[in-house]
Structures are given as structure tokens and as C-alpha cells.
PDB file of C-alpha atoms in Angstrom:
ATOM      1  CA  PRO G   1      29.115-113.961 -51.854  1.00 86.00           C
ATOM      2  CA  GLU G   2      32.107-111.373 -51.404  1.00 95.00           C
ATOM      3  CA  LEU G   3      30.245-109.274 -48.639  1.00 97.00           C
ATOM      4  CA  CYS G   4      29.660-112.527 -46.780  1.00 97.00           C
ATOM      5  CA  ALA G   5      33.234-113.486 -47.113  1.00 97.00           C
ATOM      6  CA  ALA G   6      34.685-109.879 -46.317  1.00 98.00           C
ATOM      7  CA  LEU G   7      32.628-110.316 -43.027  1.00 98.00           C
ATOM      8  CA  GLY G   8      33.686-113.537 -42.342  1.00 97.00           C
ATOM      9  CA  LEU G   9      30.369-115.147 -42.747  1.00 97.00           C
ATOM     10  CA  PRO G  10      29.419-118.182 -44.810  1.00 96.00           C
ATOM     11  CA  SER G  11      27.135-117.045 -47.821  1.00 96.00           C
ATOM     12  CA  ARG G  12      23.542-116.379 -47.172  1.00 96.00           C
ATOM     13  CA  THR G  13      20.778-114.138 -48.563  1.00 95.00           C
ATOM     14  CA  ILE G  14      21.407-110.377 -48.143  1.00 96.00           C
ATOM     15  CA  PHE G  15      18.642-107.776 -48.123  1.00 95.00           C
ATOM     16  CA  ILE G  16      19.674-104.426 -50.020  1.00 93.00           C
ATOM     17  CA  ALA G  17      17.921-101.654 -48.752  1.00 88.00           C
ATOM     18  CA  ASP G  18      17.232 -99.429 -51.783  1.00 77.00           C
ATOM     19  CA  GLY G  19      17.795 -95.757 -50.674  1.00 72.00           C
ATOM     20  CA  CYS G  20      19.300 -96.410 -47.307  1.00 71.00           C
ATOM     21  CA  ASN G  21      22.895 -95.818 -48.328  1.00 72.00           C
ATOM     22  CA  ASP G  22      22.455 -99.053 -50.224  1.00 81.00           C
ATOM     23  CA  ALA G  23      22.637-100.839 -46.819  1.00 92.00           C
ATOM     24  CA  ALA G  24      23.428-104.548 -47.390  1.00 96.00           C
ATOM     25  CA  ILE G  25      21.522-106.330 -44.216  1.00 97.00           C
ATOM     26  CA  VAL G  26      22.902-109.556 -43.375  1.00 98.00           C
ATOM     27  CA  GLU G  27      21.208-111.398 -40.566  1.00 98.00           C
ATOM     28  CA  VAL G  28      23.116-113.928 -38.160  1.00 98.00           C
ATOM     29  CA  ALA G  29      21.639-116.055 -35.364  1.00 97.00           C
ATOM     30  CA  SER G  30      22.618-114.097 -32.513  1.00 98.00           C
ATOM     31  CA  GLU G  31      23.845-110.741 -30.916  1.00 98.00           C
ATOM     32  CA  GLU G  32      26.989-112.583 -29.703  1.00 98.00           C
ATOM     33  CA  GLU G  33      27.616-113.383 -33.526  1.00 98.00           C
ATOM     34  CA  VAL G  34      27.292-109.779 -34.486  1.00 98.00           C
ATOM     35  CA  LYS G  35      29.744-108.881 -31.411  1.00 98.00           C
ATOM     36  CA  GLY G  36      32.181-111.466 -32.526  1.00 97.00           C
ATOM     37  CA  LEU G  37      32.564-110.421 -36.115  1.00 97.00           C
ATOM     38  CA  ARG G  38      36.160-109.899 -37.381  1.00 97.00           C
ATOM     39  CA  PRO G  39      35.736-108.126 -40.909  1.00 98.00           C
ATOM     40  CA  ASP G  40      38.392-108.049 -43.394  1.00 97.00           C
ATOM     41  CA  PHE G  41      38.114-104.307 -43.717  1.00 97.00           C
ATOM     42  CA  ALA G  42      40.638-104.122 -46.792  1.00 97.00           C
ATOM     43  CA  ALA G  43      37.997-106.499 -48.742  1.00 97.00           C
ATOM     44  CA  LEU G  44      35.120-104.367 -47.446  1.00 97.00           C
ATOM     45  CA  ARG G  45      36.631-101.402 -48.931  1.00 95.00           C
ATOM     46  CA  GLY G  46      36.140-102.767 -52.364  1.00 95.00           C
ATOM     47  CA  LEU G  47      32.479-103.570 -51.961  1.00 94.00           C
ATOM     48  CA  PRO G  48      30.389-100.227 -52.391  1.00 92.00           C
ATOM     49  CA  ARG G  49      27.909-100.955 -49.581  1.00 92.00           C
ATOM     50  CA  MET G  50      27.304-100.191 -46.239  1.00 95.00           C
ATOM     51  CA  ALA G  51      27.364-103.754 -44.725  1.00 97.00           C
ATOM     52  CA  VAL G  52      24.894-103.903 -41.673  1.00 97.00           C
ATOM     53  CA  VAL G  53      25.151-107.150 -39.625  1.00 98.00           C
ATOM     54  CA  THR G  54      22.286-107.839 -37.487  1.00 98.00           C
ATOM     55  CA  ALA G  55      20.510-110.442 -35.185  1.00 98.00           C
ATOM     56  CA  ARG G  56      17.825-110.483 -32.573  1.00 98.00           C
ATOM     57  CA  GLY G  57      19.096-108.652 -29.311  1.00 98.00           C
ATOM     58  CA  SER G  58      19.664-110.105 -26.017  1.00 97.00           C
ATOM     59  CA  ALA G  59      18.477-107.036 -23.958  1.00 97.00           C
ATOM     60  CA  THR G  60      16.800-104.988 -26.801  1.00 98.00           C
ATOM     61  CA  ASP G  61      14.991-106.295 -29.763  1.00 98.00           C
ATOM     62  CA  ILE G  62      17.640-105.915 -32.254  1.00 98.00           C
ATOM     63  CA  ALA G  63      21.517-105.830 -32.307  1.00 98.00           C
ATOM     64  CA  SER G  64      23.682-104.639 -35.024  1.00 98.00           C
ATOM     65  CA  ARG G  65      27.293-103.504 -36.178  1.00 98.00           C
ATOM     66  CA  VAL G  66      27.953-101.240 -39.233  1.00 97.00           C
ATOM     67  CA  PHE G  67      30.886-101.596 -41.576  1.00 97.00           C
ATOM     68  CA  VAL G  68      31.477 -98.763 -44.399  1.00 94.00           C
ATOM     69  CA  PRO G  69      35.385 -98.838 -45.298  1.00 94.00           C
ATOM     70  CA  TYR G  70      34.551 -97.734 -48.886  1.00 92.00           C
ATOM     71  CA  LEU G  71      33.667 -94.583 -47.293  1.00 89.00           C
ATOM     72  CA  GLY G  72      36.692 -94.499 -44.919  1.00 90.00           C
ATOM     73  CA  ILE G  73      34.720 -95.687 -41.990  1.00 92.00           C
ATOM     74  CA  ASP G  74      35.565 -99.218 -41.026  1.00 95.00           C
ATOM     75  CA  GLU G  75      33.448 -99.392 -38.118  1.00 95.00           C
ATOM     76  CA  ASP G  76      30.197 -96.579 -37.710  1.00 92.00           C
ATOM     77  CA  PRO G  77      29.559 -96.435 -33.797  1.00 91.00           C
ATOM     78  CA  VAL G  78      25.906 -95.659 -34.180  1.00 92.00           C
ATOM     79  CA  THR G  79      24.248 -95.346 -37.540  1.00 91.00           C
ATOM     80  CA  GLY G  80      20.989 -93.582 -38.318  1.00 90.00           C
ATOM     81  CA  SER G  81      20.842 -94.573 -41.813  1.00 90.00           C
ATOM     82  CA  ALA G  82      21.506 -98.064 -41.139  1.00 94.00           C
ATOM     83  CA  HIS G  83      18.478 -97.930 -38.646  1.00 95.00           C
ATOM     84  CA  ALA G  84      16.151 -96.445 -41.287  1.00 93.00           C
ATOM     85  CA  ALA G  85      17.039 -99.795 -43.285  1.00 94.00           C
ATOM     86  CA  LEU G  86      16.677-102.040 -40.249  1.00 97.00           C
ATOM     87  CA  VAL G  87      13.567-101.017 -38.702  1.00 96.00           C
ATOM     88  CA  PRO G  88      11.159-101.947 -41.777  1.00 95.00           C
ATOM     89  CA  TYR G  89      13.472-105.128 -42.041  1.00 96.00           C
ATOM     90  CA  TRP G  90      12.664-106.001 -38.398  1.00 97.00           C
ATOM     91  CA  ALA G  91       9.139-104.583 -38.035  1.00 97.00           C
ATOM     92  CA  GLU G  92       8.295-107.402 -40.835  1.00 96.00           C
ATOM     93  CA  ARG G  93       9.740-110.127 -38.703  1.00 97.00           C
ATOM     94  CA  LEU G  94       8.952-109.046 -35.238  1.00 97.00           C
ATOM     95  CA  GLY G  95       5.170-107.939 -36.540  1.00 97.00           C
ATOM     96  CA  ARG G  96       5.409-104.955 -34.800  1.00 97.00           C
ATOM     97  CA  GLU G  97       6.216-101.174 -35.586  1.00 96.00           C
ATOM     98  CA  ALA G  98       8.279-100.170 -32.335  1.00 97.00           C
ATOM     99  CA  MET G  99      11.436-101.788 -30.869  1.00 97.00           C
ATOM    100  CA  THR G 100      14.732-100.940 -29.286  1.00 97.00           C
ATOM    101  CA  ALA G 101      17.933-101.261 -30.743  1.00 97.00           C
ATOM    102  CA  ALA G 102      21.730-101.707 -29.695  1.00 97.00           C
ATOM    103  CA  GLN G 103      24.750-101.106 -32.339  1.00 97.00           C
ATOM    104  CA  VAL G 104      27.045-103.148 -30.467  1.00 97.00           C
ATOM    105  CA  SER G 105      30.208-101.317 -31.627  1.00 95.00           C
ATOM    106  CA  CYS G 106      33.380-100.495 -29.532  1.00 92.00           C
ATOM    107  CA  ARG G 107      31.257 -97.322 -28.284  1.00 89.00           C
ATOM    108  CA  GLY G 108      27.990 -98.479 -29.011  1.00 91.00           C
ATOM    109  CA  GLY G 109      24.404 -96.806 -28.666  1.00 92.00           C
ATOM    110  CA  LEU G 110      20.979 -97.660 -27.866  1.00 95.00           C
ATOM    111  CA  LEU G 111      17.977 -96.433 -30.029  1.00 94.00           C
ATOM    112  CA  ASP G 112      14.238 -96.727 -29.395  1.00 95.00           C
ATOM    113  CA  CYS G 113      12.677 -97.071 -33.163  1.00 95.00           C
ATOM    114  CA  ARG G 114       9.341 -96.618 -34.618  1.00 95.00           C
ATOM    115  CA  LEU G 115       8.379 -97.169 -38.258  1.00 95.00           C
ATOM    116  CA  GLN G 116       5.802 -94.575 -38.990  1.00 93.00           C
ATOM    117  CA  GLY G 117       4.425 -94.996 -42.643  1.00 91.00           C
ATOM    118  CA  ASP G 118       7.267 -94.808 -44.872  1.00 87.00           C
ATOM    119  CA  ARG G 119       9.318 -92.749 -42.541  1.00 90.00           C
ATOM    120  CA  VAL G 120      11.477 -94.325 -39.508  1.00 92.00           C
ATOM    121  CA  LEU G 121      11.799 -92.193 -36.307  1.00 92.00           C
ATOM    122  CA  LEU G 122      14.836 -92.886 -34.027  1.00 92.00           C
ATOM    123  CA  ALA G 123      15.542 -91.484 -30.564  1.00 91.00           C
ATOM    124  CA  GLY G 124      18.280 -92.226 -27.949  1.00 88.00           C
ATOM    125  CA  LYS G 125      20.823 -90.149 -26.290  1.00 84.00           C
ATOM    126  CA  CYS G 126      23.482 -88.228 -28.390  1.00 76.00           C
ATOM    127  CA  TRP G 127      26.154 -85.783 -27.790  1.00 73.00           C
ATOM    128  CA  THR G 128      27.449 -83.165 -30.096  1.00 70.00           C
ATOM    129  CA  VAL G 129      30.704 -83.791 -31.464  1.00 68.00           C
ATOM    130  CA  ILE G 130      31.328 -81.286 -33.777  1.00 66.00           C
ATOM    131  CA  GLU G 131      29.753 -77.815 -34.403  1.00 70.00           C
ATOM    132  CA  GLY G 132      30.654 -74.892 -37.040  1.00 66.00           C
ATOM    133  CA  SER G 133      30.135 -73.935 -40.372  1.00 61.00           C
ATOM    134  CA  TYR G 134      31.511 -74.946 -43.762  1.00 57.00           C
ATOM    135  CA  HIS G 135      32.685 -72.770 -46.746  1.00 56.00           C
ATOM    136  CA  ALA G 136      33.805 -73.712 -49.915  1.00 56.00           C
ATOM    137  CA  LEU G 137      36.806 -71.796 -51.248  1.00 60.00           C
ATOM    138  CA  GLN G 138      36.541 -71.211 -55.288  1.00 57.00           C
ATOM    139  CA  ARG G 139      39.738 -70.250 -56.704  1.00 62.00           C
ATOM    140  CA  VAL G 140      40.117 -69.360 -60.719  1.00 61.00           C
ATOM    141  CA  GLY G 141      43.375 -67.716 -61.400  1.00 64.00           C
ATOM    142  CA  ALA G 142      43.996 -65.139 -59.217  1.00 65.00           C
ATOM    143  CA  ARG G 143      40.575 -64.630 -58.063  1.00 66.00           C
ATOM    144  CA  CYS G 144      39.337 -66.180 -54.789  1.00 61.00           C
ATOM    145  CA  TRP G 145      35.653 -66.475 -53.539  1.00 58.00           C
ATOM    146  CA  ARG G 146      34.379 -67.856 -50.079  1.00 57.00           C
ATOM    147  CA  VAL G 147      30.799 -69.365 -50.469  1.00 52.00           C
ATOM    148  CA  PRO G 148      28.945 -70.874 -47.493  1.00 51.00           C
ATOM    149  CA  VAL G 149      28.195 -74.571 -48.460  1.00 49.00           C
ATOM    150  CA  THR G 150      24.665 -74.992 -47.632  1.00 45.00           C
ATOM    151  CA  ALA G 151      24.226 -78.233 -49.850  1.00 39.00           C
ATOM    152  CA  PHE G 152      22.961 -81.069 -47.628  1.00 35.00           C
ATOM    153  CA  TRP G 153      21.946 -84.625 -49.198  1.00 34.00           C
ATOM    154  CA  GLN G 154      19.975 -86.890 -47.472  1.00 34.00           C
ATOM    155  CA  ALA G 155      21.667 -90.403 -47.375  1.00 35.00           C
ATOM    156  CA  HIS G 156      20.903 -92.167 -50.712  1.00 35.00           C
ATOM    157  CA  ARG G 157      22.720 -94.342 -53.398  1.00 37.00           C
ATOM    158  CA  ASP G 158      23.455 -91.033 -55.415  1.00 45.00           C
ATOM    159  CA  GLY G 159      25.141 -89.750 -52.587  1.00 48.00           C
ATOM    160  CA  ALA G 160      28.767 -90.800 -53.612  1.00 49.00           C
ATOM    161  CA  ARG G 161      28.093 -89.611 -57.351  1.00 51.00           C
ATOM    162  CA  VAL G 162      27.167 -86.298 -55.933  1.00 51.00           C
ATOM    163  CA  TYR G 163      29.820 -85.657 -53.858  1.00 48.00           C
ATOM    164  CA  SER G 164      32.294 -86.757 -56.639  1.00 49.00           C
ATOM    165  CA  GLU G 165      30.482 -84.212 -58.963  1.00 54.00           C
ATOM    166  CA  LEU G 166      30.983 -81.444 -56.340  1.00 51.00           C
ATOM    167  CA  VAL G 167      34.613 -82.238 -55.568  1.00 47.00           C
ATOM    168  CA  ALA G 168      35.285 -82.322 -59.501  1.00 49.00           C
ATOM    169  CA  GLU G 169      33.481 -78.792 -59.616  1.00 49.00           C
ATOM    170  CA  TRP G 170      35.068 -77.357 -56.733  1.00 46.00           C
ATOM    171  CA  ALA G 171      38.571 -79.015 -56.345  1.00 46.00           C
ATOM    172  CA  GLN G 172      41.336 -77.425 -58.361  1.00 45.00           C
ATOM    173  CA  PRO G 173      44.523 -79.168 -57.237  1.00 46.00           C
ATOM    174  CA  ALA G 174      46.575 -76.744 -59.901  1.00 48.00           C
ATOM    175  CA  THR G 175      45.489 -73.974 -57.362  1.00 45.00           C
ATOM    176  CA  GLY G 176      46.165 -75.824 -54.139  1.00 44.00           C
ATOM    177  CA  ALA G 177      42.580 -76.301 -53.136  1.00 41.00           C
ATOM    178  CA  THR G 178      41.856 -79.932 -51.508  1.00 39.00           C
ATOM    179  CA  ALA G 179      38.383 -81.478 -50.755  1.00 38.00           C
ATOM    180  CA  TRP G 180      37.494 -82.505 -47.661  1.00 35.00           C
ATOM    181  CA  ASP G 181      34.462 -84.333 -46.394  1.00 33.00           C
ATOM    182  CA  LEU G 182      32.343 -85.198 -43.514  1.00 33.00           C
ATOM    183  CA  TYR G 183      30.477 -88.340 -43.768  1.00 34.00           C
ATOM    184  CA  GLY G 184      27.930 -89.253 -41.164  1.00 35.00           C
ATOM    185  CA  GLY G 185      24.770 -91.566 -41.177  1.00 32.00           C
ATOM    186  CA  ALA G 186      22.328 -88.709 -41.953  1.00 32.00           C
ATOM    187  CA  GLY G 187      23.979 -87.619 -44.804  1.00 34.00           C
ATOM    188  CA  VAL G 188      26.928 -86.130 -46.825  1.00 32.00           C
ATOM    189  CA  PHE G 189      28.299 -82.585 -46.221  1.00 34.00           C
ATOM    190  CA  ALA G 190      31.059 -81.557 -48.553  1.00 33.00           C
ATOM    191  CA  ALA G 191      33.281 -78.652 -48.647  1.00 31.00           C
ATOM    192  CA  VAL G 192      36.380 -77.348 -50.379  1.00 30.00           C
ATOM    193  CA  LEU G 193      38.906 -75.789 -48.105  1.00 29.00           C
ATOM    194  CA  GLY G 194      42.080 -73.691 -49.360  1.00 27.00           C
TER     195      GLY G 194
END
């Protein structure tokens, strides 16, 4: 009930997609209803779920918007992990494994989606928005080590716990190290920078 209220919707059945960032899929009647949502982001910050609101699309098979304020992302423009949950959900309802999807955020995006066994294949146009390498700076007393961060976690329910453990292990506020993270639909990268 809290999730629906935070989304500005009457209470309804919510589908929890296990293993897809614990996505909570909320189906509404139309794409227009998806577009018209005005969520209470402050209320959503207290709910540890990726809220995915979806409906049958008008020009595509499905439409959605994705909200993840508890991780600092009020609305994600186009979310691969949300579609990893949406495709099996809609494949069952549409009776087919291939579909088109529109994430109708302000920036928006179009995806071609296919359920292939226990995997979801996504295709669409994309642009590189960040490129680089990450290093962790480990400081212990006067000693300092710079270590490439190669850890990559597939987005799943333990991602936040794993990230918290990494920060607790690496971040040492007394030495001035701070934690920085980049969260994306594909997973979590974390690094500690000095």
C-alpha cells in the first residue's frame, strides 16, 4: 500500500521481480496514466524497491517509467534491469516472447526486447555518456595504495548490501577517503577516491 500511495495510485496488486533489483512492477490501465504519474519522491526514498510502473503501450507493446529514489535516482531515463523484469511479466500477458518497449521518462528510450529461456535480450540505440577507469585508494596510516577496481556486480537484491560492505571496508573517513558510487541499470560499480 505504501508504494502505491507514494506513486499516487490507489492500492493494487504489485508484482515483485526477484533478482531484478527487487523491482516492484505496478500495472496501470494505459500509457497515458504511466506518463501522467506524479510520484512523491520523498516517500519513495524510504521504500527499498525499484518502482516500475507499466501499461500496454500505444505505439509500442509496453510502456513504463522507473523510479529508484532510495538509491538517489528519482527517475531513471531508460533502465535495462527494469526491462529484465518487465519482459517476462509482459511475455506471459501478451502470449509472446518478442516485444517493443518505450520507457516514457522525460528523455525516454525505445527498446526491442526478447525473452530467450531464462534471459532477456535488449536492443536499442544508445550513446556512451561516461568512459574511464576506476581505482580504489586504500589508506592505512601514512601508507597509501591505488588499486584498480574490477569488481562488477550484476544488479540483484544483494547489490546494496555488497556495496555497503565495500564502502565499510574501503572508506576511512578519518583519513579523508570518501566513497563514490555510480549506480546503473546494469549493476553497481563502486570505488573509493581520495
